[in-house]
Every structure is written in structure tokens, then in C-alpha cells.
Coordinates of C-alpha atoms in Angstrom, one line a residue:
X1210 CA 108.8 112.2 94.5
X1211 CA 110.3 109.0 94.3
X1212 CA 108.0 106.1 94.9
X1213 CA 109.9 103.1 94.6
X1214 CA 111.2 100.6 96.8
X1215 CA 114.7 99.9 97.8
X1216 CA 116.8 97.3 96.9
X1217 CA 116.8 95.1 100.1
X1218 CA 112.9 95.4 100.3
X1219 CA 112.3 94.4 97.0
X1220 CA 114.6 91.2 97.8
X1221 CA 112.2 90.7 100.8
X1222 CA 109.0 91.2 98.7
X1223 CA 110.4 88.1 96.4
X1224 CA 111.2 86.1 99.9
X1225 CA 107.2 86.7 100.7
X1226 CA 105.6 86.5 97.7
X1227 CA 107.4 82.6 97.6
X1228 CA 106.0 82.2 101.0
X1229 CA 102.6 83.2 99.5
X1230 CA 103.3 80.7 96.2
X1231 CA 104.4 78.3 98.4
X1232 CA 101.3 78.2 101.3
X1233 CA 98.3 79.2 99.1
X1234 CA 96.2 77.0 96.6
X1235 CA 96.8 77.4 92.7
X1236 CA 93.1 78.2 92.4
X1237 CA 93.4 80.5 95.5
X1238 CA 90.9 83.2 95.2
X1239 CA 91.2 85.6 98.4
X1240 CA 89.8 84.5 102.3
X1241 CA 86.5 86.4 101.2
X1242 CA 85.7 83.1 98.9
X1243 CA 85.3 80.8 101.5
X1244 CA 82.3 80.2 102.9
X1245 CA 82.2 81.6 107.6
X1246 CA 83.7 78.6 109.0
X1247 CA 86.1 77.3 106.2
X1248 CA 87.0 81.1 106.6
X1249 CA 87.8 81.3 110.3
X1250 CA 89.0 77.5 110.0
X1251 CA 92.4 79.0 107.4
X1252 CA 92.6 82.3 109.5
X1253 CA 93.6 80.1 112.6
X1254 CA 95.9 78.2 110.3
X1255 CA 97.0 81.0 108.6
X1256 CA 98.0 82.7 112.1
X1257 CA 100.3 80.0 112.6
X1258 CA 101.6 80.0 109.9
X1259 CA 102.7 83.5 109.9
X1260 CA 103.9 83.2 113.1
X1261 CA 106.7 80.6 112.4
X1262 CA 108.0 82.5 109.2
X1263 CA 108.4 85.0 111.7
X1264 CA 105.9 87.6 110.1
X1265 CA 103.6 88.3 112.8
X1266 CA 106.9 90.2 114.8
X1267 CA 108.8 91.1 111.3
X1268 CA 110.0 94.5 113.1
X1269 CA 110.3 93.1 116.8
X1270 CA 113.8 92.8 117.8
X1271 CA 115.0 89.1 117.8
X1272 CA 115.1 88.7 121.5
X1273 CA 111.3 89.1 122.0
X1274 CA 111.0 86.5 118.9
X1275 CA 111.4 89.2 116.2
X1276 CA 113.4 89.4 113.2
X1277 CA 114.3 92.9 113.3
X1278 CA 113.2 93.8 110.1
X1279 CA 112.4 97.9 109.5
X1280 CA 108.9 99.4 109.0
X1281 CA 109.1 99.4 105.2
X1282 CA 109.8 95.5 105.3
X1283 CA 106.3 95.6 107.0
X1284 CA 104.7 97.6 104.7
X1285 CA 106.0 95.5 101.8
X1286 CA 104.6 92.3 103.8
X1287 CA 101.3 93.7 104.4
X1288 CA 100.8 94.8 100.4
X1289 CA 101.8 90.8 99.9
X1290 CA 99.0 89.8 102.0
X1291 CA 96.1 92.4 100.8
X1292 CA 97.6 92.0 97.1
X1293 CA 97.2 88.0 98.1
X1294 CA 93.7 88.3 99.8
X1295 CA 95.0 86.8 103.3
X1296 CA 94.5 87.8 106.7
X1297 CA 97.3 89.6 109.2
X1298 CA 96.5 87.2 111.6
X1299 CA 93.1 86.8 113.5
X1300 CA 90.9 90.2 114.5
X1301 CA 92.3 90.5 117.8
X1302 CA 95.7 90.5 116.9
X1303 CA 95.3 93.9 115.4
X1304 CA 95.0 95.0 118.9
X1305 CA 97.8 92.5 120.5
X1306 CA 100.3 92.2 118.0
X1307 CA 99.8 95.3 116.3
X1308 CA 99.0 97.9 118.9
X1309 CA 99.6 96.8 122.1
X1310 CA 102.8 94.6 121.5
X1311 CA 104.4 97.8 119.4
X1312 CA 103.7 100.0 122.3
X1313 CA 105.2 97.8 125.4
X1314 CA 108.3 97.8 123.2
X1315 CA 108.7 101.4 122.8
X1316 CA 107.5 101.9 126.6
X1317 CA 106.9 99.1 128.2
X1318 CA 109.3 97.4 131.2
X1319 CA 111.5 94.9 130.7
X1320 CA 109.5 92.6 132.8
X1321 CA 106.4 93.9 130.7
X1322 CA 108.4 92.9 127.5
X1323 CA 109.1 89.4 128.8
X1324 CA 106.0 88.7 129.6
X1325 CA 104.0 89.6 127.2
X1326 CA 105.3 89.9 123.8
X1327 CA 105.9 85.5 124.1
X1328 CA 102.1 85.2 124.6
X1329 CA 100.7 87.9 122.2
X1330 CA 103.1 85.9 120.0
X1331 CA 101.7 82.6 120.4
X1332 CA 98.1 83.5 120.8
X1333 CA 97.9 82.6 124.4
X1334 CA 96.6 86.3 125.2
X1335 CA 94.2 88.0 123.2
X1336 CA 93.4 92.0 123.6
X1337 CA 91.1 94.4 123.4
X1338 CA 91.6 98.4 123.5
X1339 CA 89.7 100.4 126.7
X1340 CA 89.3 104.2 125.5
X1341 CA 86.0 105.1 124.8
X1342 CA 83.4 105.6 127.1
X1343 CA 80.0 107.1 126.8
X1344 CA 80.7 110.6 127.6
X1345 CA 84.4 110.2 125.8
X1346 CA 84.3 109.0 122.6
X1347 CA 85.9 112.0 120.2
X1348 CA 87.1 113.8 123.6
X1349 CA 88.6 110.9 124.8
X1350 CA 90.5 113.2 127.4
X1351 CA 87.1 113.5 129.4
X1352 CA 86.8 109.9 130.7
X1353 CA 86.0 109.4 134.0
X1354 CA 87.3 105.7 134.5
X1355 CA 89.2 106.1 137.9
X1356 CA 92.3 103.8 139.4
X1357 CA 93.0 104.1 142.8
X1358 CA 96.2 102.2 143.8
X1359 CA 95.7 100.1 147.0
X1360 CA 98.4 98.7 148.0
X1361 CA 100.3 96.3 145.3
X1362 CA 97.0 97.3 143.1
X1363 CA 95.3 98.9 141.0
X1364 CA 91.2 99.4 142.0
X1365 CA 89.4 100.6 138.8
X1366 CA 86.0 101.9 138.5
X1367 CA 84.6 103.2 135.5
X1368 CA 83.2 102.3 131.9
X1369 CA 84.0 101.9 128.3
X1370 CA 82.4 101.0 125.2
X1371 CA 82.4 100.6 121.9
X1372 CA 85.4 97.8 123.0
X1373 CA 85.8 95.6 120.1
X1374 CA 86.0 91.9 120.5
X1375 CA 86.0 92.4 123.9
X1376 CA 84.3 89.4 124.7
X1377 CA 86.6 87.4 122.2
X1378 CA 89.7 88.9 124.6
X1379 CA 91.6 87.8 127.8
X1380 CA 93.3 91.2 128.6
X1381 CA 92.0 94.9 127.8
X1382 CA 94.7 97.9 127.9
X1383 CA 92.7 100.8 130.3
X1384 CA 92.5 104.6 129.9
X1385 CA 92.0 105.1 133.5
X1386 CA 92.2 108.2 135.6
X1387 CA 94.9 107.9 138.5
X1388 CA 94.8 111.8 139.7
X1389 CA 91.7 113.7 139.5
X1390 CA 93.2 117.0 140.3
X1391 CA 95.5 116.9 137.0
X1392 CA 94.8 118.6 133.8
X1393 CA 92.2 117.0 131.4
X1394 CA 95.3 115.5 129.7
X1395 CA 97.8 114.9 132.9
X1396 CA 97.0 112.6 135.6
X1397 CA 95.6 110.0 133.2
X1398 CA 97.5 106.7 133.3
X1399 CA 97.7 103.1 130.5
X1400 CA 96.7 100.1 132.5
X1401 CA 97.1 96.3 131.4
X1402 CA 93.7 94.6 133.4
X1403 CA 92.8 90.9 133.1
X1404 CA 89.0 90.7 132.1
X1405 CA 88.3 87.2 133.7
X1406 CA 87.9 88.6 137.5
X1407 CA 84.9 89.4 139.2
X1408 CA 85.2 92.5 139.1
X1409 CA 84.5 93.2 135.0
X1410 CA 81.2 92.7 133.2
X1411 CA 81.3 92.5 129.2
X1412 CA 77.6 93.1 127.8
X1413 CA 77.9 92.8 123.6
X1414 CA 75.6 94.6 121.8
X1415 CA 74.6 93.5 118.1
X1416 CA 75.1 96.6 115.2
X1417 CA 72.5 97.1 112.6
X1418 CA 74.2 95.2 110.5
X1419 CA 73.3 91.8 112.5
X1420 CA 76.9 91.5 113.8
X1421 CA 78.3 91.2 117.4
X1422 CA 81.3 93.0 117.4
X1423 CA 81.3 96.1 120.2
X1424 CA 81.1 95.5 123.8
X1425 CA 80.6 97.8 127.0
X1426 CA 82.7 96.6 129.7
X1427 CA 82.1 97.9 133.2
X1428 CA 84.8 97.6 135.6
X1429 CA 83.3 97.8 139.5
X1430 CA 86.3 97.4 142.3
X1431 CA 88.5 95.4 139.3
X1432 CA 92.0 95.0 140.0
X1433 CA 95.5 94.6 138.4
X1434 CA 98.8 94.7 139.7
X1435 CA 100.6 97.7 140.8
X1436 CA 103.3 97.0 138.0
X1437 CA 101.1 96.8 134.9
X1438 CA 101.3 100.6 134.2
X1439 CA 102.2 101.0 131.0
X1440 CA 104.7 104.6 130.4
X1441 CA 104.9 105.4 134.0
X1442 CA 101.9 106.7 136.5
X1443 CA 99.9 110.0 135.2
X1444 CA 102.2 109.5 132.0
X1445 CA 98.9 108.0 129.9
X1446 CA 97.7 110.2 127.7
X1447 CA 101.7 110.4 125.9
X1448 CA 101.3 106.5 125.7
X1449 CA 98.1 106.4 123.9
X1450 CA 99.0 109.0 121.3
X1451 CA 101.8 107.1 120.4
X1452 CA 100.1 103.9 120.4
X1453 CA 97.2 104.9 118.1
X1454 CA 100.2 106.1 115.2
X1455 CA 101.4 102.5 115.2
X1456 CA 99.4 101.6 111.9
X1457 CA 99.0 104.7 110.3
X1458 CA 102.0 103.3 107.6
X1459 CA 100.4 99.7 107.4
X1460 CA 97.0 101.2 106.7
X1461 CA 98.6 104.0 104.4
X1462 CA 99.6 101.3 102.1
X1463 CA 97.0 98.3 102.7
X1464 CA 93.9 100.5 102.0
X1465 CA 93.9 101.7 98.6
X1466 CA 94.3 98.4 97.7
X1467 CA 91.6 96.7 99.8
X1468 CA 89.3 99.9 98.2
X1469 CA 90.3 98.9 94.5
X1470 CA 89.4 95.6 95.0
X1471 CA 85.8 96.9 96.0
X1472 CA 86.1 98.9 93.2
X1473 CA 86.8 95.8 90.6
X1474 CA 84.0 94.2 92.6
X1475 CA 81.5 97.3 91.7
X1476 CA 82.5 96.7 88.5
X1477 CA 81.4 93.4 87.9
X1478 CA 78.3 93.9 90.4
X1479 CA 77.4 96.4 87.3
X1480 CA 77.7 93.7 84.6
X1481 CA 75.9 91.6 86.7
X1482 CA 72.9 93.4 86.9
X1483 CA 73.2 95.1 83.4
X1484 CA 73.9 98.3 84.1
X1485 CA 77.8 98.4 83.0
X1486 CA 76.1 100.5 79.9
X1487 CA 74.2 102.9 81.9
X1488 CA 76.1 106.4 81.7
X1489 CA 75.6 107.4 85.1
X1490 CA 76.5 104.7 86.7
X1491 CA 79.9 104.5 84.2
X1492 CA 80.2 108.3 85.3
X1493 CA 79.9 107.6 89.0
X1494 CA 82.1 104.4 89.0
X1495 CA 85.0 106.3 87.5
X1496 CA 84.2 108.7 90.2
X1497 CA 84.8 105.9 92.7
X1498 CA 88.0 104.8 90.6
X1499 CA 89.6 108.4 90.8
X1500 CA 89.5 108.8 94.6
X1501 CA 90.8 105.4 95.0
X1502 CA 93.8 106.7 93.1
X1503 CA 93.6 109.8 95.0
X1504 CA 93.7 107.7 97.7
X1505 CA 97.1 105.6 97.0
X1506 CA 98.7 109.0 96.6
X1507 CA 97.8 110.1 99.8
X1508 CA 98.9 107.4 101.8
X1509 CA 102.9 107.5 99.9
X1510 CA 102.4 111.2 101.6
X1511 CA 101.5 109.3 104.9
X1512 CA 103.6 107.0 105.1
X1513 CA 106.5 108.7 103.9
X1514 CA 106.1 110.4 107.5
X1515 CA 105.7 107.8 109.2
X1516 CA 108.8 105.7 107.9
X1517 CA 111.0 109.1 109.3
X1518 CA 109.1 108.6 112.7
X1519 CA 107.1 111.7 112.4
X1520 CA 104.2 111.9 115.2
X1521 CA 100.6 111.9 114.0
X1522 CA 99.2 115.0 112.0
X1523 CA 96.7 116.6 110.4
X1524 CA 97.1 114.4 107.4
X1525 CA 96.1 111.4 109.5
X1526 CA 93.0 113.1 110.1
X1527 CA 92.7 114.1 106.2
X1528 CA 93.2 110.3 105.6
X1529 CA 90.4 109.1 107.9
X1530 CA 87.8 111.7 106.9
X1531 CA 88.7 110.6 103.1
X1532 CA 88.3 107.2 102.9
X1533 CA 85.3 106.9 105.6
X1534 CA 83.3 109.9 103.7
X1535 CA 84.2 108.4 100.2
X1536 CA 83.1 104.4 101.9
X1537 CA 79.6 105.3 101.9
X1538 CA 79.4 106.8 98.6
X1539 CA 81.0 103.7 97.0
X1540 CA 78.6 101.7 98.9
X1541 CA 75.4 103.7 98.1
X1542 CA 76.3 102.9 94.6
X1543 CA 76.5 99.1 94.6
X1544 CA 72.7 99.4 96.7
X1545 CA 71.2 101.6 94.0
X1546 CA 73.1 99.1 90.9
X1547 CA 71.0 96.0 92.9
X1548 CA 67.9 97.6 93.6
X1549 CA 64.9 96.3 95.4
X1550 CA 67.6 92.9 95.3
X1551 CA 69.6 94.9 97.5
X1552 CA 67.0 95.2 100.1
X1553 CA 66.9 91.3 100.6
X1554 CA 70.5 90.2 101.5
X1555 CA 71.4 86.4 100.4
X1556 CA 74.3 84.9 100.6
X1557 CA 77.1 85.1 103.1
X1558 CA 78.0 88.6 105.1
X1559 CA 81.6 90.5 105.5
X1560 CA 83.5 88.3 107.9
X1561 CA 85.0 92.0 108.6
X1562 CA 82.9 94.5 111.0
X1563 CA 85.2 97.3 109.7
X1564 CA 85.7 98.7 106.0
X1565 CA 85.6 96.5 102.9
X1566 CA 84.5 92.5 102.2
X1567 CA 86.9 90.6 102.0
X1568 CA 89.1 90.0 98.8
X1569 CA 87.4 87.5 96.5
X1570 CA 84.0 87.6 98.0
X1571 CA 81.1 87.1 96.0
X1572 CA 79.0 89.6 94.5
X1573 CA 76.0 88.6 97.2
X1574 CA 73.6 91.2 98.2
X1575 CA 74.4 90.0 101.6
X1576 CA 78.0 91.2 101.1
X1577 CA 77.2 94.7 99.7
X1578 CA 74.5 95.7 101.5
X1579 CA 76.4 94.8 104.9
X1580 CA 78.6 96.9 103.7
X1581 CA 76.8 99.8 102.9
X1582 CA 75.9 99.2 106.7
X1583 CA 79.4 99.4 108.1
X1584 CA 80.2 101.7 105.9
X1585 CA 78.2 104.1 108.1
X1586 CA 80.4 103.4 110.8
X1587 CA 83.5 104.0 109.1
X1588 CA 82.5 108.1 109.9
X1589 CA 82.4 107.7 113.4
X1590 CA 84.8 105.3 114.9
X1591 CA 88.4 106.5 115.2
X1592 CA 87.5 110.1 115.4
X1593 CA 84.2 111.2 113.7
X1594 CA 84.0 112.7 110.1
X1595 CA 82.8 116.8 112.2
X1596 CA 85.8 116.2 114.9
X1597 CA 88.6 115.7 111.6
X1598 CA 86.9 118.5 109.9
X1599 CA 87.3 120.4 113.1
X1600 CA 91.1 119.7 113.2
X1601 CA 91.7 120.5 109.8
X1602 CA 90.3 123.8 110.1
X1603 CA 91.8 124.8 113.5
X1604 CA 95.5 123.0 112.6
X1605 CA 95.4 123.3 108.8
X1606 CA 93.5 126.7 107.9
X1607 CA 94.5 128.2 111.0
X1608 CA 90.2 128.9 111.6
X1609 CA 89.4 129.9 115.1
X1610 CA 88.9 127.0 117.5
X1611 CA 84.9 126.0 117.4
X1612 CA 83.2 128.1 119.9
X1613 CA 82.2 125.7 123.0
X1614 CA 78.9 125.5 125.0
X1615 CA 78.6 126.6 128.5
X1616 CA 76.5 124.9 131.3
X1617 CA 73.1 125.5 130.5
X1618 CA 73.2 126.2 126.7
X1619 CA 72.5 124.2 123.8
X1620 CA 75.7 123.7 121.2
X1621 CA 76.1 125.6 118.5
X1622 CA 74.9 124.5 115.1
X1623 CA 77.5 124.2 112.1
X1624 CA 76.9 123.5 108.2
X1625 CA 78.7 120.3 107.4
X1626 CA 80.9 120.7 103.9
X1627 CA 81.1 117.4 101.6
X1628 CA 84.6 116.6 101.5
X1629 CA 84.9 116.4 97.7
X1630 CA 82.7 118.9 96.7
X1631 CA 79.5 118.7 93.8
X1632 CA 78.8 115.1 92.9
X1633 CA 78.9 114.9 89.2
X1634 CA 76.0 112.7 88.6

């Protein structure tokens, strides 16, 4: 396989890696150096900034402010950025800009388009995703959030949670249920609601890691217009698929290297405590290294798909169960290098609610041990680690589907396999 770039990216990695040269500090160390509100202080900044290089809509076409750039010029871009230890913007935007703004242009209106995409742009709108709710999480195709159109409007009833930055956000895009007599997949429909009406309640609920990040947001007689259906009425389920493959060849690329930089950190956490002699923990780091490299691998296979325009498959779901599954070994190793230190955290926490610290923060037992929190989380959101093993056997081994419960009975109870087999420590 060949796994270099061409020509005309390579030109383009030069044109961003000046940009970088050019906008960063000579003693510039990664966003994860600075202390919380220096940090969120250069993000805003740093927003901007990639906004008027035009970076923030590299592959949008120029008429929606774009510079029609392809999906491998974004890919370069985002290995700059993670390489460079900057920010794609601020947290929302993964949500605006990446998901929402990327979907309204493969299925959005025209009027949607010209709307929209100006504001995401600038900041002026800020989004949050509405799929989950509590009896729909993995089965998202069971929610019960209904919209009844009335008139020029949409009335929406229902609940979700687990909405991130929700309460950060002026706009949520809505899951909702428009015919109840469809199939559990039909009759589902992708709503654009305003969150500042009376009709929506956002209640935050802190993690165990201390942070506020997930919200549940109640929607009781809310409304939005008749015209801010997303893919056509009923047509919501074909829309959200598409919508969750959007970063699948960003995060293909950006992850391995966000892992080995937690790996160089674990490294250095080691010689920092004294243990970079210990054999086991030499033994388990180079564990750590080798799926990291496993990893990379992976997501060339990944994103080679995705650059053809392949839809989702199983190896999307080989890739999440991977690096969320190998996550909390990584961080079980820094808490055991730390100790009883590890159970007193000090110094500053992630800014990030979601996978690693960021690059160039310091080696605080606030940092890894926050970590080793989230880390946990990594095996549930975006599909939990059983429901991936559960597609890989049904779609990849070709296993019968898992038997179901009826009414009345209890589940049935599975062994759960460790994806990588005996640990060698």
C-alpha cells in the first residue's frame, strides 16, 4: 500500500506549516501548557484566526466562504494542527463546523445553506447534537422524541441526554419522530430547533471527573419552523448516518497522533517517578507503544475509505472499540506509575472531556488521573465497547444476530472478550 501524499497536498502541508511558523510562539509548547484561562483565552483567538486563512471551511465550496479544497487537504491540515498542539477551533465547533455544517451541504436547502453556514462560520451560532435519549442511547432508532407539525411548525416533545455542551450552544439538531406508525428506522425526521424558547430546559450534570460537559435537554411544546427539516420529512434516520461518517477521516489520521503524544508523556511520567528501569513497566509501555502503531495503520485503512466516499463500516466500529478499550489500559498504567500520588490530583485538569490531555500538558496527577476518568467514557459514548463487538460478530464473522429479550424476561448474559487478547505483564 502506498502511504504517501500527493504532490499538491504536500505543497499545501508547506502552505500550513508557515501559517503555523508564522502564528505560534518560538517557545511554543502545545495548548495543553497553558494554564485554563490563558488556554480558552488563545482557543478564541486561535478560532479567528483559522477562520480568516480560511481553514475552518477548507473543503466548503467558495460560495458558502470555502475554499474548495478536497478531504485529503483536510486531513493534511488537521495532522498540522495535532502535530502543532493547536485546537480545530473551539469544542462546539466540532458539532457546527464539523458535523452539522458538512451535512446541510450535502442535504441541506439552499436557504438552509445561506443561512447557516455564514454564522457557524463566524461563531454567531453555536451547536449541539440531539440523539440520545435515555431509552436510546446504542439503539438510537428507539427514541421516542415526537414532532408534530402545526401549521408553519414544528411542536416537539420528547428528551435527550448525554447532549454535549448543550448549555454552551444556541441551536441543537433533533432526532425527532414525525410518524409513529413508520418502521423503527422510517418516519424519523433531522430537525434544526433554537434552544433559547420557552419551551426547552437544559439541566447539566457534572461527570465523575468534576467536569460539566453533558446536558439533558427536555423539549415540552418547543417549536421550530416548518422549513428547518433537514433531508426531507420521515427522511432522518439516512441524514444522521451520513452525518456521524463526517469525521471518521479527520479522526483516522488526528488520533494516533494525539495517542503517541500520551505515550511520550507516559514515558517521561515513568522517569519522573523512577520507574523508567522497572521491567514491567518497560514491558507494558512498549505494549502501549505497539497499539499506537497498530493504531496509525488502521486508520490509513480507514481513511483510505473514506477519501473514495465509502459509507461507514465495520471498520469504523473496529476503530472505536480499539482505541476506547486500549484508552483505559494506557491510563491504568500512568495511575499505578504515580501511586498513592495518583490518588491526590494537583495541578491543572484536561481542558478536553473526551480522549487525551492536551499536547504539552504537564505531567500533573491532575492531568492523568482525569484522564484515567474519561477514559472510562471513551467505552461508552459513540456506540459502547458490547454493541461494536456485537457488529463485528454479526457483520464481520457472519455470527448469528444476539438473541433478544421478550416482554417479561431478563436479557441474556454474554462473556465479554478482551479485544487484544492475554496481557503480557
Amino acid at each position: 500500500m502506498d502511504i504517501s501524499y500527493p504532490a499538491e497536498t504536500e505543497t499545501f502541508r508547506t502552505e500550513v506549516k508557515g501559517f503555523l511558523a508564522e502564528a505560534l510562539p518560538p517557545d511554543w509548547r502545545g495548548i495543553g501548557a497553558l494554564d485554563e484561562e490563558a488556554a480558552w483565552a488563545f482557543a478564541r483567538d486561535w478560532r479567528r484566526r483559522l477562520a480568516g486563512r480560511g481553514y475552518l471551511s477548507l473543503t466548503w465550496p467558495e460560495q458558502y466562504g470555502g475554499r474548495g479544497l478536497s478531504k485529503l487537504h483536510q486531513v493534511v491540515m488537521m495532522e498540522e494542527l495535532a502535530l502543532a498542539g493547536v485546537p480545530f477551533g473551539l469544542p462546539q465547533d466540532t458539532f457546527g463546523v464539523k458535523m452539522l455544517a458538512n451535512t446541510l451541504l450535502r442535504w441541506g436547502t439552499e436557504e438552509q445553506k445561506s443561512h447557516f453556514l455564514p454564522r457557524i462560520l463566524s461563531g454567531e451560532d453555536t451547536w449541539c447534537q440531539g440523539y440520545s435519549e435515555p431509552d436510546a442511547g446504542s439503539d438510537l432508532a428507539s427514541l421516542k422524541t415526537r414532532a408534530v407539525l402545526d401549521g408553519e411548525q414544528w411542536v416537539i416533545d420528547g428528551q435527550k441526554v448525554w447532549t454535549s455542551g448543550a448549555h454552551h450552544s444556541d441551536w441543537i439538531f433533533v432526532l425527532a419522530r414525525t410518524d409513529r406508525d413508520a418502521p423503527k428506522h422510517r418516519g424519523i425526521s433531522f430537525l434544526l430547533v433554537p434552544l433559547d424558547q420557552p419551551g426547552v430546559e437544559v439541566r447539566p450534570f457534572r461527570m465523575m471527573s468534576g467536569q460539566l460537559h453533558f446536558n439533558e435537554v427536555f423539549f415540552t411544546g418547543a417549536r421550530t419552523r416548518a422549513d428547518l427539516v433537514v433531508g426531507g420529512v420521515d427522511n432522518g434516520w439516512t441524514v444522521a448516518q451520513s452525518l456521524l461518517g463526517v469525521e471518521r477521516g479527520e479522526e483516522a489520521a488526528t488520533n494516533p497522533i494525539l495517542f503517541r503524544a500520551e505515550v511520550e508523556r507516559l514515558v517521561e511520567l515513568a522517569r519522573q517517578y523512577g520507574k523508567d528501569k522497572d521491567p514491567v513497566v518497560r514491558q507494558r509501555i512498549a505494549w502501549c507503544w505497539s497499539k499506537v502503531e497498530i493504531m496509525r495503520y488502521l486508520g490509513y485503512r480507514i481513511l483510505t475509505g473514506w477519501l473514495k466516499g465509502a459509507e461507514p463500516g465495520p471498520e469504523t466500529s473496529i476503530a472505536k472499540l480499539y482505541w476506547s478499550e486500549y484508552h483505559t489500559e494506557v491510563t491504568d498504567l500512568a495511575m499505578d506509575i504515580m501511586g498513592l500520588h495518583g490518588q491526590v490530583p494537583v495541578g491543572r485538569p484536561p481542558l478536553r472531556t473526551y480522549r487525551t490531555d492536551d499536547p504539552g500538558a504537564a505531567n500533573s496527577s491532575a492531568s492523568w488521573s482525569t484522564t484515567y476518568l474519561i477514559a472510562r467514557s471513551g467505552t461508552i459514548y459513540a456506540g459502547t465497547s458490547q454493541v461494536q463487538r456485537n457488529i463485528l460478530a454479526e457483520k464481520v464473522l457472519g455470527l448469528p444476530r444476539e438473541p433478544r429479550a421478550t416482554a417479561g424476561q431478563d436479557p441474556p448474559v454474554g462473556r465479554i472478550v478482551e479485544p487484544f487478547g492475554p496481557r503480557p505483564w
